[in-house]
Amino acid sequence: MVSTSDNRAQAIDGAPQSGLEENPPAQQPVSQPQEGLEPIAVQEAGNDDGTDSTLEDDVQCKFHRLHLVYEKYDTEYFTPNDEQQRESIDITHHYLTLLHDGKLALVPFEDSFKRVLDVGTGTGIWAIDFADENPSVEVIGTDLSPIQPAWVPPNVKFELEDATCSWTWPENHFDLVHIRYLIGAIADWGALFREAFRCCNTNGFLESGEVNPTFCCDDESIENAPALRTWNTLFKEGGKVFGRSFCDVDNDVKLLRDAGFVDVQSVEYK
């Protein structure tokens, strides 16, 4: 389901375009995890002598479990951030772009847009494509991990930010807040949408696109498929134990309205 809503107004977006400029500005390269590491325990980055650690020290704090690379152990996110997961993020971006007939967003893009926020940017592929397509717009992508590429368009930047905490941007700051595929990562969707509303300007928009990982059939024939019923049950029970639902997207419209958004529109894909 994709929920599009506008903060006291309405919105949509344009067609995607891949490719970077020939001479984009250089950014600090991000260290990549090494393949084949044995499971190890890693302590929080820092110095025993009481001196301050650098940001680079902090973001390099990872641990390896069964050869899958995860972010710092004190974050509560269920997917790894290794090479295989990054490839999955990029593939997901491409199939969603095809599903949306080449559009990067469903909100109506306006020439007055100045700043766009991509929450949970992952590899940064959506933010990069949007920045390429709209060179006059400043695009900010946030994530728990610095796994974005070093070479990006000049109008995009990435910041380490935990979307489940209070956002650091001022009120009425962004024209579009883009959120996608954060199921299993958010304990309080209402709080997330309230932060988005606060940071979205008077005529701005929020687009939230999520997927329900459970199986269902219009004719209820899934009742004859015990393996799929078990899948559904495990996802629901796992979300309760984890404290972050995987199947709560049906409540998005109500939560968006409760946060203050008006003219909320919902589009479902099967």
PDB file of C-alpha atoms in Angstrom:
ATOM      1  CA  MET A   1       0.000   0.000   0.000  1.00  0.00           C
ATOM      2  CA  VAL A   2       1.153   3.495  -0.776  1.00  0.00           C
ATOM      3  CA  SER A   3      -0.348   6.254   1.318  1.00  0.00           C
ATOM      4  CA  THR A   4       0.061   9.747  -0.062  1.00  0.00           C
ATOM      5  CA  SER A   5      -0.944  12.708   1.983  1.00  0.00           C
ATOM      6  CA  ASP A   6      -0.344  16.418   1.932  1.00  0.00           C
ATOM      7  CA  ASN A   7       0.252  18.743   4.833  1.00  0.00           C
ATOM      8  CA  ARG A   8      -2.730  21.068   4.457  1.00  0.00           C
ATOM      9  CA  ALA A   9      -2.469  20.575   0.636  1.00  0.00           C
ATOM     10  CA  GLN A  10      -1.697  17.858  -1.986  1.00  0.00           C
ATOM     11  CA  ALA A  11       1.085  16.241  -4.121  1.00  0.00           C
ATOM     12  CA  ILE A  12       2.742  13.824  -6.815  1.00  0.00           C
ATOM     13  CA  ASP A  13       6.150  13.290  -8.468  1.00  0.00           C
ATOM     14  CA  GLY A  14       7.900  12.930 -11.832  1.00  0.00           C
ATOM     15  CA  ALA A  15       9.585  10.168 -13.810  1.00  0.00           C
ATOM     16  CA  PRO A  16      12.863   8.637 -12.642  1.00  0.00           C
ATOM     17  CA  GLN A  17      16.153   8.949 -14.378  1.00  0.00           C
ATOM     18  CA  SER A  18      19.289   6.990 -13.615  1.00  0.00           C
ATOM     19  CA  GLY A  19      22.863   8.101 -14.149  1.00  0.00           C
ATOM     20  CA  LEU A  20      25.178  10.543 -12.451  1.00  0.00           C
ATOM     21  CA  GLU A  21      26.940  13.635 -13.682  1.00  0.00           C
ATOM     22  CA  GLU A  22      30.338  13.106 -15.258  1.00  0.00           C
ATOM     23  CA  ASN A  23      32.184  15.063 -12.574  1.00  0.00           C
ATOM     24  CA  PRO A  24      30.118  14.964  -9.392  1.00  0.00           C
ATOM     25  CA  PRO A  25      31.691  16.301  -6.198  1.00  0.00           C
ATOM     26  CA  ALA A  26      33.755  13.872  -4.224  1.00  0.00           C
ATOM     27  CA  GLN A  27      32.560  12.663  -0.852  1.00  0.00           C
ATOM     28  CA  GLN A  28      34.347  10.710   1.829  1.00  0.00           C
ATOM     29  CA  PRO A  29      34.390   7.045   0.764  1.00  0.00           C
ATOM     30  CA  VAL A  30      32.524   4.626   2.990  1.00  0.00           C
ATOM     31  CA  SER A  31      34.378   1.581   4.197  1.00  0.00           C
ATOM     32  CA  GLN A  32      32.787  -1.628   2.952  1.00  0.00           C
ATOM     33  CA  PRO A  33      32.383  -4.733   5.139  1.00  0.00           C
ATOM     34  CA  GLN A  34      34.716  -7.582   4.334  1.00  0.00           C
ATOM     35  CA  GLU A  35      33.310 -10.866   3.125  1.00  0.00           C
ATOM     36  CA  GLY A  36      33.797 -14.122   4.987  1.00  0.00           C
ATOM     37  CA  LEU A  37      34.317 -12.752   8.479  1.00  0.00           C
ATOM     38  CA  GLU A  38      33.696 -15.095  11.352  1.00  0.00           C
ATOM     39  CA  PRO A  39      31.003 -14.226  13.914  1.00  0.00           C
ATOM     40  CA  ILE A  40      32.521 -11.783  16.380  1.00  0.00           C
ATOM     41  CA  ALA A  41      31.414  -9.596  19.224  1.00  0.00           C
ATOM     42  CA  VAL A  42      32.094  -5.884  18.811  1.00  0.00           C
ATOM     43  CA  GLN A  43      31.992  -3.315  21.581  1.00  0.00           C
ATOM     44  CA  GLU A  44      30.536   0.175  21.146  1.00  0.00           C
ATOM     45  CA  ALA A  45      33.061   2.440  19.437  1.00  0.00           C
ATOM     46  CA  GLY A  46      34.848   4.657  21.902  1.00  0.00           C
ATOM     47  CA  ASN A  47      38.043   5.132  23.852  1.00  0.00           C
ATOM     48  CA  ASP A  48      38.717   3.755  27.283  1.00  0.00           C
ATOM     49  CA  ASP A  49      40.814   6.792  28.187  1.00  0.00           C
ATOM     50  CA  GLY A  50      37.766   9.055  28.180  1.00  0.00           C
ATOM     51  CA  THR A  51      38.657  10.900  24.976  1.00  0.00           C
ATOM     52  CA  ASP A  52      35.985  11.518  22.390  1.00  0.00           C
ATOM     53  CA  SER A  53      35.618   9.073  19.529  1.00  0.00           C
ATOM     54  CA  THR A  54      35.190  10.306  15.977  1.00  0.00           C
ATOM     55  CA  LEU A  55      32.071   9.891  13.878  1.00  0.00           C
ATOM     56  CA  GLU A  56      34.047   7.518  11.690  1.00  0.00           C
ATOM     57  CA  ASP A  57      34.755   5.369  14.745  1.00  0.00           C
ATOM     58  CA  ASP A  58      31.084   5.271  15.660  1.00  0.00           C
ATOM     59  CA  VAL A  59      29.701   4.405  12.248  1.00  0.00           C
ATOM     60  CA  GLN A  60      32.238   1.619  11.769  1.00  0.00           C
ATOM     61  CA  CYS A  61      30.854  -0.165  14.839  1.00  0.00           C
ATOM     62  CA  LYS A  62      29.254  -3.303  13.403  1.00  0.00           C
ATOM     63  CA  PHE A  63      29.004  -6.953  14.249  1.00  0.00           C
ATOM     64  CA  HIS A  64      28.849 -10.085  12.140  1.00  0.00           C
ATOM     65  CA  ARG A  65      26.350 -12.850  12.781  1.00  0.00           C
ATOM     66  CA  LEU A  66      26.381 -15.918  10.549  1.00  0.00           C
ATOM     67  CA  HIS A  67      28.369 -13.858   8.028  1.00  0.00           C
ATOM     68  CA  LEU A  68      25.630 -11.215   7.742  1.00  0.00           C
ATOM     69  CA  VAL A  69      26.743  -7.693   8.575  1.00  0.00           C
ATOM     70  CA  TYR A  70      24.486  -5.717  10.904  1.00  0.00           C
ATOM     71  CA  GLU A  71      24.555  -2.156  12.152  1.00  0.00           C
ATOM     72  CA  LYS A  72      25.649  -1.307  15.700  1.00  0.00           C
ATOM     73  CA  TYR A  73      24.340  -3.835  18.213  1.00  0.00           C
ATOM     74  CA  ASP A  74      22.332  -1.222  20.128  1.00  0.00           C
ATOM     75  CA  THR A  75      20.072  -0.422  17.156  1.00  0.00           C
ATOM     76  CA  GLU A  76      16.846  -2.363  16.810  1.00  0.00           C
ATOM     77  CA  TYR A  77      16.566  -3.074  13.105  1.00  0.00           C
ATOM     78  CA  PHE A  78      15.990  -6.602  11.889  1.00  0.00           C
ATOM     79  CA  THR A  79      17.697  -6.619   8.477  1.00  0.00           C
ATOM     80  CA  PRO A  80      21.440  -6.713   7.819  1.00  0.00           C
ATOM     81  CA  ASN A  81      23.241  -4.023   5.829  1.00  0.00           C
ATOM     82  CA  ASP A  82      25.671  -6.238   3.957  1.00  0.00           C
ATOM     83  CA  GLU A  83      26.218  -6.375   0.201  1.00  0.00           C
ATOM     84  CA  GLN A  84      23.362  -8.816  -0.414  1.00  0.00           C
ATOM     85  CA  GLN A  85      20.879  -6.601   1.429  1.00  0.00           C
ATOM     86  CA  ARG A  86      22.070  -3.511  -0.437  1.00  0.00           C
ATOM     87  CA  GLU A  87      21.510  -5.271  -3.739  1.00  0.00           C
ATOM     88  CA  SER A  88      18.014  -6.197  -2.557  1.00  0.00           C
ATOM     89  CA  ILE A  89      17.288  -2.526  -1.761  1.00  0.00           C
ATOM     90  CA  ASP A  90      18.341  -1.451  -5.252  1.00  0.00           C
ATOM     91  CA  ILE A  91      16.279  -4.194  -6.922  1.00  0.00           C
ATOM     92  CA  THR A  92      13.255  -3.163  -4.850  1.00  0.00           C
ATOM     93  CA  HIS A  93      13.703   0.434  -6.000  1.00  0.00           C
ATOM     94  CA  HIS A  94      13.745  -0.603  -9.650  1.00  0.00           C
ATOM     95  CA  TYR A  95      10.659  -2.802  -9.481  1.00  0.00           C
ATOM     96  CA  LEU A  96       8.722  -0.120  -7.581  1.00  0.00           C
ATOM     97  CA  THR A  97       9.704   2.436 -10.226  1.00  0.00           C
ATOM     98  CA  LEU A  98       8.357   0.083 -12.896  1.00  0.00           C
ATOM     99  CA  LEU A  99       5.206  -0.519 -10.845  1.00  0.00           C
ATOM    100  CA  HIS A 100       4.648   3.248 -10.686  1.00  0.00           C
ATOM    101  CA  ASP A 101       5.068   3.657 -14.460  1.00  0.00           C
ATOM    102  CA  GLY A 102       8.447   5.330 -14.138  1.00  0.00           C
ATOM    103  CA  LYS A 103       7.481   7.743 -11.386  1.00  0.00           C
ATOM    104  CA  LEU A 104       9.709   8.171  -8.361  1.00  0.00           C
ATOM    105  CA  ALA A 105       6.779   9.355  -6.266  1.00  0.00           C
ATOM    106  CA  LEU A 106       3.012   9.561  -6.564  1.00  0.00           C
ATOM    107  CA  VAL A 107       2.637  13.075  -5.196  1.00  0.00           C
ATOM    108  CA  PRO A 108       2.386  15.887  -7.770  1.00  0.00           C
ATOM    109  CA  PHE A 109       5.799  17.477  -8.070  1.00  0.00           C
ATOM    110  CA  GLU A 110       5.790  21.263  -8.031  1.00  0.00           C
ATOM    111  CA  ASP A 111       8.432  23.687  -9.315  1.00  0.00           C
ATOM    112  CA  SER A 112       8.355  25.408  -5.935  1.00  0.00           C
ATOM    113  CA  PHE A 113       9.881  22.370  -4.211  1.00  0.00           C
ATOM    114  CA  LYS A 114      13.193  23.279  -2.562  1.00  0.00           C
ATOM    115  CA  ARG A 115      13.927  20.529  -0.036  1.00  0.00           C
ATOM    116  CA  VAL A 116      13.055  16.831   0.010  1.00  0.00           C
ATOM    117  CA  LEU A 117      13.746  14.309   2.785  1.00  0.00           C
ATOM    118  CA  ASP A 118      14.143  10.564   2.182  1.00  0.00           C
ATOM    119  CA  VAL A 119      13.734   8.735   5.498  1.00  0.00           C
ATOM    120  CA  GLY A 120      15.467   5.355   5.759  1.00  0.00           C
ATOM    121  CA  THR A 121      17.304   5.971   2.497  1.00  0.00           C
ATOM    122  CA  GLY A 122      19.278   2.702   2.577  1.00  0.00           C
ATOM    123  CA  THR A 123      21.685   2.732  -0.355  1.00  0.00           C
ATOM    124  CA  GLY A 124      20.398   6.187  -1.277  1.00  0.00           C
ATOM    125  CA  ILE A 125      19.210   5.069  -4.699  1.00  0.00           C
ATOM    126  CA  TRP A 126      15.837   6.842  -4.515  1.00  0.00           C
ATOM    127  CA  ALA A 127      17.403  10.070  -3.253  1.00  0.00           C
ATOM    128  CA  ILE A 128      20.066   9.970  -5.974  1.00  0.00           C
ATOM    129  CA  ASP A 129      17.545   9.374  -8.759  1.00  0.00           C
ATOM    130  CA  PHE A 130      15.263  12.112  -7.437  1.00  0.00           C
ATOM    131  CA  ALA A 131      18.179  14.542  -7.177  1.00  0.00           C
ATOM    132  CA  ASP A 132      19.296  13.684 -10.711  1.00  0.00           C
ATOM    133  CA  GLU A 133      15.811  14.340 -12.017  1.00  0.00           C
ATOM    134  CA  ASN A 134      15.343  17.569 -10.047  1.00  0.00           C
ATOM    135  CA  PRO A 135      18.723  19.341  -9.919  1.00  0.00           C
ATOM    136  CA  SER A 136      17.275  22.487  -8.339  1.00  0.00           C
ATOM    137  CA  VAL A 137      15.975  20.560  -5.293  1.00  0.00           C
ATOM    138  CA  GLU A 138      18.080  19.816  -2.229  1.00  0.00           C
ATOM    139  CA  VAL A 139      17.633  16.149  -1.307  1.00  0.00           C
ATOM    140  CA  ILE A 140      18.622  14.735   2.091  1.00  0.00           C
ATOM    141  CA  GLY A 141      18.676  11.006   2.760  1.00  0.00           C
ATOM    142  CA  THR A 142      18.865   9.630   6.297  1.00  0.00           C
ATOM    143  CA  ASP A 143      19.696   6.168   7.571  1.00  0.00           C
ATOM    144  CA  LEU A 144      21.266   4.292  10.462  1.00  0.00           C
ATOM    145  CA  SER A 145      24.140   3.144   8.235  1.00  0.00           C
ATOM    146  CA  PRO A 146      26.539   5.083   5.977  1.00  0.00           C
ATOM    147  CA  ILE A 147      26.167   2.616   3.091  1.00  0.00           C
ATOM    148  CA  GLN A 148      25.477   5.195   0.383  1.00  0.00           C
ATOM    149  CA  PRO A 149      27.903   5.706  -2.534  1.00  0.00           C
ATOM    150  CA  ALA A 150      30.649   8.303  -2.397  1.00  0.00           C
ATOM    151  CA  TRP A 151      29.891   9.773  -5.837  1.00  0.00           C
ATOM    152  CA  VAL A 152      26.499  11.468  -5.844  1.00  0.00           C
ATOM    153  CA  PRO A 153      24.805  14.449  -7.530  1.00  0.00           C
ATOM    154  CA  PRO A 154      25.771  17.833  -6.043  1.00  0.00           C
ATOM    155  CA  ASN A 155      22.255  18.446  -4.698  1.00  0.00           C
ATOM    156  CA  VAL A 156      22.039  15.321  -2.525  1.00  0.00           C
ATOM    157  CA  LYS A 157      23.613  14.547   0.832  1.00  0.00           C
ATOM    158  CA  PHE A 158      23.259  11.785   3.396  1.00  0.00           C
ATOM    159  CA  GLU A 159      23.085  12.017   7.167  1.00  0.00           C
ATOM    160  CA  LEU A 160      23.177   9.477   9.979  1.00  0.00           C
ATOM    161  CA  GLU A 161      19.808   9.762  11.670  1.00  0.00           C
ATOM    162  CA  ASP A 162      17.522   7.477  13.672  1.00  0.00           C
ATOM    163  CA  ALA A 163      14.010   8.164  12.399  1.00  0.00           C
ATOM    164  CA  THR A 164      12.495   6.740  15.581  1.00  0.00           C
ATOM    165  CA  CYS A 165      14.012   9.580  17.632  1.00  0.00           C
ATOM    166  CA  SER A 166      13.030  13.250  17.589  1.00  0.00           C
ATOM    167  CA  TRP A 167      13.973  14.783  14.245  1.00  0.00           C
ATOM    168  CA  THR A 168      16.576  17.529  14.267  1.00  0.00           C
ATOM    169  CA  TRP A 169      15.103  19.679  11.488  1.00  0.00           C
ATOM    170  CA  PRO A 170      12.987  22.773  12.150  1.00  0.00           C
ATOM    171  CA  GLU A 171       9.271  23.059  11.499  1.00  0.00           C
ATOM    172  CA  ASN A 172       7.971  23.610   7.961  1.00  0.00           C
ATOM    173  CA  HIS A 173      11.346  22.659   6.484  1.00  0.00           C
ATOM    174  CA  PHE A 174      10.618  20.121   3.726  1.00  0.00           C
ATOM    175  CA  ASP A 175       8.327  20.226   0.697  1.00  0.00           C
ATOM    176  CA  LEU A 176       8.222  16.427   0.484  1.00  0.00           C
ATOM    177  CA  VAL A 177       8.967  13.744   3.067  1.00  0.00           C
ATOM    178  CA  HIS A 178       9.438  10.344   1.440  1.00  0.00           C
ATOM    179  CA  ILE A 179       9.193   7.158   3.518  1.00  0.00           C
ATOM    180  CA  ARG A 180       9.354   3.655   2.079  1.00  0.00           C
ATOM    181  CA  TYR A 181       9.718   0.048   3.256  1.00  0.00           C
ATOM    182  CA  LEU A 182      10.248   0.688   6.957  1.00  0.00           C
ATOM    183  CA  ILE A 183       8.035  -2.182   8.117  1.00  0.00           C
ATOM    184  CA  GLY A 184       9.587  -3.933  11.080  1.00  0.00           C
ATOM    185  CA  ALA A 185      11.686  -0.862  11.876  1.00  0.00           C
ATOM    186  CA  ILE A 186       9.162   1.463  13.510  1.00  0.00           C
ATOM    187  CA  ALA A 187       7.619   0.869  16.932  1.00  0.00           C
ATOM    188  CA  ASP A 188       5.390   3.961  16.880  1.00  0.00           C
ATOM    189  CA  TRP A 189       4.184   4.951  13.400  1.00  0.00           C
ATOM    190  CA  GLY A 190       2.043   7.719  14.866  1.00  0.00           C
ATOM    191  CA  ALA A 191       5.113   9.402  16.347  1.00  0.00           C
ATOM    192  CA  LEU A 192       6.954   9.060  13.033  1.00  0.00           C
ATOM    193  CA  PHE A 193       4.108  10.703  11.120  1.00  0.00           C
ATOM    194  CA  ARG A 194       3.841  13.494  13.694  1.00  0.00           C
ATOM    195  CA  GLU A 195       7.523  14.299  13.224  1.00  0.00           C
ATOM    196  CA  ALA A 196       7.017  14.280   9.450  1.00  0.00           C
ATOM    197  CA  PHE A 197       4.051  16.646   9.796  1.00  0.00           C
ATOM    198  CA  ARG A 198       6.044  19.015  11.986  1.00  0.00           C
ATOM    199  CA  CYS A 199       8.927  19.176   9.503  1.00  0.00           C
ATOM    200  CA  CYS A 200       6.694  19.364   6.419  1.00  0.00           C
ATOM    201  CA  ASN A 201       5.845  22.860   5.219  1.00  0.00           C
ATOM    202  CA  THR A 202       2.325  24.254   4.930  1.00  0.00           C
ATOM    203  CA  ASN A 203       1.869  23.152   1.330  1.00  0.00           C
ATOM    204  CA  GLY A 204       4.090  20.102   1.591  1.00  0.00           C
ATOM    205  CA  PHE A 205       3.491  16.400   1.211  1.00  0.00           C
ATOM    206  CA  LEU A 206       4.261  13.105   2.865  1.00  0.00           C
ATOM    207  CA  GLU A 207       4.426   9.879   0.884  1.00  0.00           C
ATOM    208  CA  SER A 208       4.645   6.623   2.790  1.00  0.00           C
ATOM    209  CA  GLY A 209       4.916   3.364   0.844  1.00  0.00           C
ATOM    210  CA  GLU A 210       4.825   0.087   2.730  1.00  0.00           C
ATOM    211  CA  VAL A 211       4.184  -3.552   1.986  1.00  0.00           C
ATOM    212  CA  ASN A 212       2.185  -6.129   3.923  1.00  0.00           C
ATOM    213  CA  PRO A 213       4.334  -9.290   3.946  1.00  0.00           C
ATOM    214  CA  THR A 214       1.424 -11.605   4.744  1.00  0.00           C
ATOM    215  CA  PHE A 215      -0.420 -13.589   2.068  1.00  0.00           C
ATOM    216  CA  CYS A 216      -4.121 -13.183   1.329  1.00  0.00           C
ATOM    217  CA  CYS A 217      -6.588 -14.155  -1.409  1.00  0.00           C
ATOM    218  CA  ASP A 218      -9.790 -12.426  -2.508  1.00  0.00           C
ATOM    219  CA  ASP A 219     -11.569 -15.792  -2.563  1.00  0.00           C
ATOM    220  CA  GLU A 220     -10.118 -16.822   0.828  1.00  0.00           C
ATOM    221  CA  SER A 221      -8.516 -19.892  -0.774  1.00  0.00           C
ATOM    222  CA  ILE A 222      -5.475 -19.282   1.406  1.00  0.00           C
ATOM    223  CA  GLU A 223      -7.329 -21.225   4.075  1.00  0.00           C
ATOM    224  CA  ASN A 224      -6.395 -24.317   2.052  1.00  0.00           C
ATOM    225  CA  ALA A 225      -2.705 -23.448   2.179  1.00  0.00           C
ATOM    226  CA  PRO A 226      -1.442 -24.251   5.708  1.00  0.00           C
ATOM    227  CA  ALA A 227       2.154 -23.224   4.923  1.00  0.00           C
ATOM    228  CA  LEU A 228       1.033 -19.696   3.979  1.00  0.00           C
ATOM    229  CA  ARG A 229      -1.205 -19.477   7.037  1.00  0.00           C
ATOM    230  CA  THR A 230       1.793 -20.420   9.171  1.00  0.00           C
ATOM    231  CA  TRP A 231       3.873 -17.746   7.420  1.00  0.00           C
ATOM    232  CA  ASN A 232       1.238 -15.130   8.248  1.00  0.00           C
ATOM    233  CA  THR A 233       1.003 -16.207  11.867  1.00  0.00           C
ATOM    234  CA  LEU A 234       4.756 -16.158  12.383  1.00  0.00           C
ATOM    235  CA  PHE A 235       5.066 -12.657  10.927  1.00  0.00           C
ATOM    236  CA  LYS A 236       2.322 -11.344  13.206  1.00  0.00           C
ATOM    237  CA  GLU A 237       3.644 -13.067  16.310  1.00  0.00           C
ATOM    238  CA  GLY A 238       7.222 -12.085  15.509  1.00  0.00           C
ATOM    239  CA  GLY A 239       6.221  -8.440  15.197  1.00  0.00           C
ATOM    240  CA  LYS A 240       4.575  -8.534  18.620  1.00  0.00           C
ATOM    241  CA  VAL A 241       7.643 -10.076  20.240  1.00  0.00           C
ATOM    242  CA  PHE A 242       9.954  -7.661  18.444  1.00  0.00           C
ATOM    243  CA  GLY A 243       7.761  -4.676  19.302  1.00  0.00           C
ATOM    244  CA  ARG A 244       7.660  -3.548  15.660  1.00  0.00           C
ATOM    245  CA  SER A 245       4.750  -4.748  13.581  1.00  0.00           C
ATOM    246  CA  PHE A 246       5.252  -6.078  10.067  1.00  0.00           C
ATOM    247  CA  CYS A 247       1.538  -6.083   9.253  1.00  0.00           C
ATOM    248  CA  ASP A 248       0.125  -2.793  10.546  1.00  0.00           C
ATOM    249  CA  VAL A 249       0.031  -0.850   7.272  1.00  0.00           C
ATOM    250  CA  ASP A 250      -3.774  -0.840   7.224  1.00  0.00           C
ATOM    251  CA  ASN A 251      -3.705   1.720  10.040  1.00  0.00           C
ATOM    252  CA  ASP A 252      -1.551   4.199   8.107  1.00  0.00           C
ATOM    253  CA  VAL A 253      -4.415   6.334   6.800  1.00  0.00           C
ATOM    254  CA  LYS A 254      -5.857   6.877  10.270  1.00  0.00           C
ATOM    255  CA  LEU A 255      -2.428   7.605  11.746  1.00  0.00           C
ATOM    256  CA  LEU A 256      -1.668  10.128   9.002  1.00  0.00           C
ATOM    257  CA  ARG A 257      -4.908  11.981   9.690  1.00  0.00           C
ATOM    258  CA  ASP A 258      -4.316  11.843  13.435  1.00  0.00           C
ATOM    259  CA  ALA A 259      -0.885  13.404  12.840  1.00  0.00           C
ATOM    260  CA  GLY A 260      -2.552  16.383  11.146  1.00  0.00           C
ATOM    261  CA  PHE A 261      -2.346  15.579   7.437  1.00  0.00           C
ATOM    262  CA  VAL A 262      -5.335  16.364   5.234  1.00  0.00           C
ATOM    263  CA  ASP A 263      -6.459  15.095   1.838  1.00  0.00           C
ATOM    264  CA  VAL A 264      -4.983  11.694   2.600  1.00  0.00           C
ATOM    265  CA  GLN A 265      -5.071   9.325  -0.380  1.00  0.00           C
ATOM    266  CA  SER A 266      -4.375   5.593  -0.384  1.00  0.00           C
ATOM    267  CA  VAL A 267      -3.366   3.478  -3.393  1.00  0.00           C
ATOM    268  CA  GLU A 268      -3.118  -0.298  -3.108  1.00  0.00           C
ATOM    269  CA  TYR A 269      -1.210  -2.681  -5.380  1.00  0.00           C
ATOM    270  CA  LYS A 270      -1.716  -6.444  -5.444  1.00  0.00           C
TER     271      LYS A 270
END
